[in-house]
mmCIF file of C-alpha atoms in Angstrom:
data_model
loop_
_atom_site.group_PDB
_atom_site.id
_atom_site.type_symbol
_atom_site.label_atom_id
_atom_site.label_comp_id
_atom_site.label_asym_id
_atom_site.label_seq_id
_atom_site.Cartn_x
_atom_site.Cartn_y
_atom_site.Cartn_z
ATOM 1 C CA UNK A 640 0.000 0.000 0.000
ATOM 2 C CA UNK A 641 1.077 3.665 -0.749
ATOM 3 C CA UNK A 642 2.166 5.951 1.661
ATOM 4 C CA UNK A 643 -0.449 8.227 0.671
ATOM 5 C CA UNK A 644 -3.043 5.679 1.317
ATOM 6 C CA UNK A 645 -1.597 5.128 4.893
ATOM 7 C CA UNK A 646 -1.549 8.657 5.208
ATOM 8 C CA UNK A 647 -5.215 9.431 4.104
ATOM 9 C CA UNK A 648 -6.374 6.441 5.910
ATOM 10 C CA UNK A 649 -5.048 7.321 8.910
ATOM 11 C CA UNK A 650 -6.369 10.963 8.954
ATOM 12 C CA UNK A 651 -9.472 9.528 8.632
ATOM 13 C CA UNK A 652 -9.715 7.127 11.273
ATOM 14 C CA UNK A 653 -8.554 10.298 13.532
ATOM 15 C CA UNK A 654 -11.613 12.033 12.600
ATOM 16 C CA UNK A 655 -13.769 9.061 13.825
ATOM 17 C CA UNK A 656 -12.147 8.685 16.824
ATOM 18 C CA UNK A 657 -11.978 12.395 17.684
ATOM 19 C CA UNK A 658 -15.439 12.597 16.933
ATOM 20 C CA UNK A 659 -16.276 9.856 18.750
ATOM 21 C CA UNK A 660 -14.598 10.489 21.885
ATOM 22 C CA UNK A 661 -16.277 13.666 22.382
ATOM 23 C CA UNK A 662 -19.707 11.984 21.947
ATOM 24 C CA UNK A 663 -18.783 9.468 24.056
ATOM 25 C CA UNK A 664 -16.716 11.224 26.490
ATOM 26 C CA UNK A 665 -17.574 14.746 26.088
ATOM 27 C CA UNK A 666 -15.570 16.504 29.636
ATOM 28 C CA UNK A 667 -12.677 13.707 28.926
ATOM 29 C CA UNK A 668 -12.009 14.354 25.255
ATOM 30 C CA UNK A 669 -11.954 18.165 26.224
ATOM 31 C CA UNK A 670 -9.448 18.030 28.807
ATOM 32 C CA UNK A 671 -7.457 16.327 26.313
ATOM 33 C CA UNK A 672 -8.533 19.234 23.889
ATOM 34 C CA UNK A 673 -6.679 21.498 25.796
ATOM 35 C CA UNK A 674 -9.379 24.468 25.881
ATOM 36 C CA UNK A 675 -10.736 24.850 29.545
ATOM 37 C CA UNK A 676 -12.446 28.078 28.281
ATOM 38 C CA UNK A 677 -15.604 27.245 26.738
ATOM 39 C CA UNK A 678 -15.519 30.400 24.415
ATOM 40 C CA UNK A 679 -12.933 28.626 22.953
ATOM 41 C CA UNK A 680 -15.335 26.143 21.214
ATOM 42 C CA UNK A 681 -16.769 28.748 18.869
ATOM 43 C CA UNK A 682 -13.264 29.204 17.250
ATOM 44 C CA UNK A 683 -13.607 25.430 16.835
ATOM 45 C CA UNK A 684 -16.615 25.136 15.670
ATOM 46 C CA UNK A 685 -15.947 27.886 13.329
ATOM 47 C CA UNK A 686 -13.076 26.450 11.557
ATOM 48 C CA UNK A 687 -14.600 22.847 11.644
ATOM 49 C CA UNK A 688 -17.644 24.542 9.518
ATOM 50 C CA UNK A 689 -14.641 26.342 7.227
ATOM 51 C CA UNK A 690 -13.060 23.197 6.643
ATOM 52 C CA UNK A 691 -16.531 21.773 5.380
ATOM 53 C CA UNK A 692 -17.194 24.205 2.895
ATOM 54 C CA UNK A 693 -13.927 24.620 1.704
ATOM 55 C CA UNK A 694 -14.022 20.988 0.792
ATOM 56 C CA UNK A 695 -17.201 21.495 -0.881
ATOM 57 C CA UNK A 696 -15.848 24.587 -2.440
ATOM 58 C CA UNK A 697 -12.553 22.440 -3.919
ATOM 59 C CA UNK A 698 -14.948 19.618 -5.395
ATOM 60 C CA UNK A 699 -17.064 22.182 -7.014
ATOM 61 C CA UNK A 700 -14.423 24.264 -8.746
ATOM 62 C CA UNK A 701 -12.935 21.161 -9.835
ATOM 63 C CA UNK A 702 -15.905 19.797 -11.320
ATOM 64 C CA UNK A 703 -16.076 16.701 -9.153
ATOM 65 C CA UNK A 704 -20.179 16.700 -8.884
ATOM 66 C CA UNK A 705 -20.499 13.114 -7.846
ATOM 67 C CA UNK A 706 -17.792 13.027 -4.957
ATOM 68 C CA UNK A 707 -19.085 16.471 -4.087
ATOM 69 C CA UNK A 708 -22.592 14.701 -3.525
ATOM 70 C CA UNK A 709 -20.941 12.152 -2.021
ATOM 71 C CA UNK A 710 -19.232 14.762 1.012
ATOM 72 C CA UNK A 711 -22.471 16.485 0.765
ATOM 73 C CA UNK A 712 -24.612 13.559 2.101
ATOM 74 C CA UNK A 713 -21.805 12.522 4.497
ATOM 75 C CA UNK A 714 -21.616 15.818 6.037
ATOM 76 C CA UNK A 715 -25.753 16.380 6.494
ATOM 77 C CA UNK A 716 -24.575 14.347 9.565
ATOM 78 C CA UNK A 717 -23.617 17.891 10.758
ATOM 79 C CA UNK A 718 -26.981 20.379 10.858
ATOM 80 C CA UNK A 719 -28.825 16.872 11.810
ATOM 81 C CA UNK A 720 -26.109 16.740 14.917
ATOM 82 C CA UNK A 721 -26.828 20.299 15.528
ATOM 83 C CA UNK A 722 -30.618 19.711 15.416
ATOM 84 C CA UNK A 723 -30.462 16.904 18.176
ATOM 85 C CA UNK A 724 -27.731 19.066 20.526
ATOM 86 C CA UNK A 725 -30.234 21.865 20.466
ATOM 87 C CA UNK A 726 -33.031 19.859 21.324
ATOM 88 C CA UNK A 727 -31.223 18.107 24.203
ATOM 89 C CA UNK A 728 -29.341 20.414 25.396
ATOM 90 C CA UNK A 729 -31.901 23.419 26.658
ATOM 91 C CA UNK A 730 -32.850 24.437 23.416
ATOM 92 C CA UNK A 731 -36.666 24.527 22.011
ATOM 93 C CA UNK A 732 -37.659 22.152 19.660
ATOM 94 C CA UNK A 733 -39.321 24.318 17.699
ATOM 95 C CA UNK A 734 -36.204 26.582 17.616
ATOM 96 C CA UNK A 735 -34.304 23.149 16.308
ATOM 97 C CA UNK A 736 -36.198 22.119 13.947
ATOM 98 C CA UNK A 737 -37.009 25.241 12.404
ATOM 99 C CA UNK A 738 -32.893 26.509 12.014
ATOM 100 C CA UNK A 739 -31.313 23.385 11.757
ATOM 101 C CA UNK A 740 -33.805 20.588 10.652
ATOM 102 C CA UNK A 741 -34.692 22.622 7.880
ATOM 103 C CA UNK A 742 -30.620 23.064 7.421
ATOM 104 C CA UNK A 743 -30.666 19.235 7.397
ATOM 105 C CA UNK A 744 -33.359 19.343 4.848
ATOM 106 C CA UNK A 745 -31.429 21.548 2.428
ATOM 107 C CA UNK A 746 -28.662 19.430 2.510
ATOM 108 C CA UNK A 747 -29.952 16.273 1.651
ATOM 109 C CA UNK A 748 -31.581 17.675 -0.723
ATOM 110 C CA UNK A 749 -28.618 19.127 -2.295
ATOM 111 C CA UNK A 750 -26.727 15.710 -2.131
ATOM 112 C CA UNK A 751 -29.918 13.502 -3.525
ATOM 113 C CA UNK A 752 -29.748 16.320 -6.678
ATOM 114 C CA UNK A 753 -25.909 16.026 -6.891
ATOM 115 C CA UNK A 754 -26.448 12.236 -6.513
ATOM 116 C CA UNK A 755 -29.264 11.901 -8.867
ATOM 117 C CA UNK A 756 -27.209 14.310 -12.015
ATOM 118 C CA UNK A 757 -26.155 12.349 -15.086
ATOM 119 C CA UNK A 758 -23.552 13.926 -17.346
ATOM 120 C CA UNK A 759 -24.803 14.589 -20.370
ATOM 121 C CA UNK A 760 -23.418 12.073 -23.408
ATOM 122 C CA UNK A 761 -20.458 14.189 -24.946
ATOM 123 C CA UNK A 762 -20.642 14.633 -29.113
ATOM 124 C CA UNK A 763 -18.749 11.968 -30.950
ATOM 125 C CA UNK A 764 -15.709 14.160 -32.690
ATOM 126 C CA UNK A 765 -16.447 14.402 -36.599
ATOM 127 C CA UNK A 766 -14.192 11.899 -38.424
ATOM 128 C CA UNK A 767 -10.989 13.513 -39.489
ATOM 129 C CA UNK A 768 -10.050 13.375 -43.389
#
């Protein structure tokens, strides 16, 4: 196996188990963090929701509609996360549902479009004489 692979493999089992350490173990994984300051977060959370749409930005520029609908279904785990944290964590549901359900809505929309798109057949070149 490549390097690269490795590489790309390994950065993405640390997102799962980042990810899943602070669902799991929420005040553990942010000791280990390193931010005791919970205004901290926002910068996180900010540059986590960067990182998103710069990735969707990349795939669009390059033209890459199918992976693009690909990381766009993948990542409707995020306003769907959002939804539930709200609702569980002193929010309304009303409030949830109506910013971040409907979020979640737009997104999976978006992928099941991207998803659904067929490229169009491209012109056979006239024959050359």
């Amino acid at each position: 196996m490549r390097v690269n692979t490795v590489m790309a493999w390994l950065v993405v089992l640390a997102g799962f188990v980042f990810g899943l350490n602070f669902l799991f173990n929420g005040p553990g994984a942010a000791a280990g963090f390193g931010i005791t300051d919970p205004d901290g977060y926002y910068i996180v959370k900010g540059v986590r929701d960067l990182a998103y749409a710069l990735t969707a930005l990349i795939l669009l520029l390059l033209g890459q509609r199918r992976a693009l609908g690909w990381v766009v279904l993948a990542d409707s785990i995020i306003p769907i996360g959002d939804c539930l944290a709200v609702m569980t964590h002193g929010g309304t549901v009303g409030y949830a549902l109506a910013v971040h359900g409907s979020a979640a809505v737009l997104v999976l929309l978006t992928a099941g479009l991207l998803l659904r798109e067929t490229t169009p057949a491209r012109p056979e070149p006239a024959p050359s004489r």
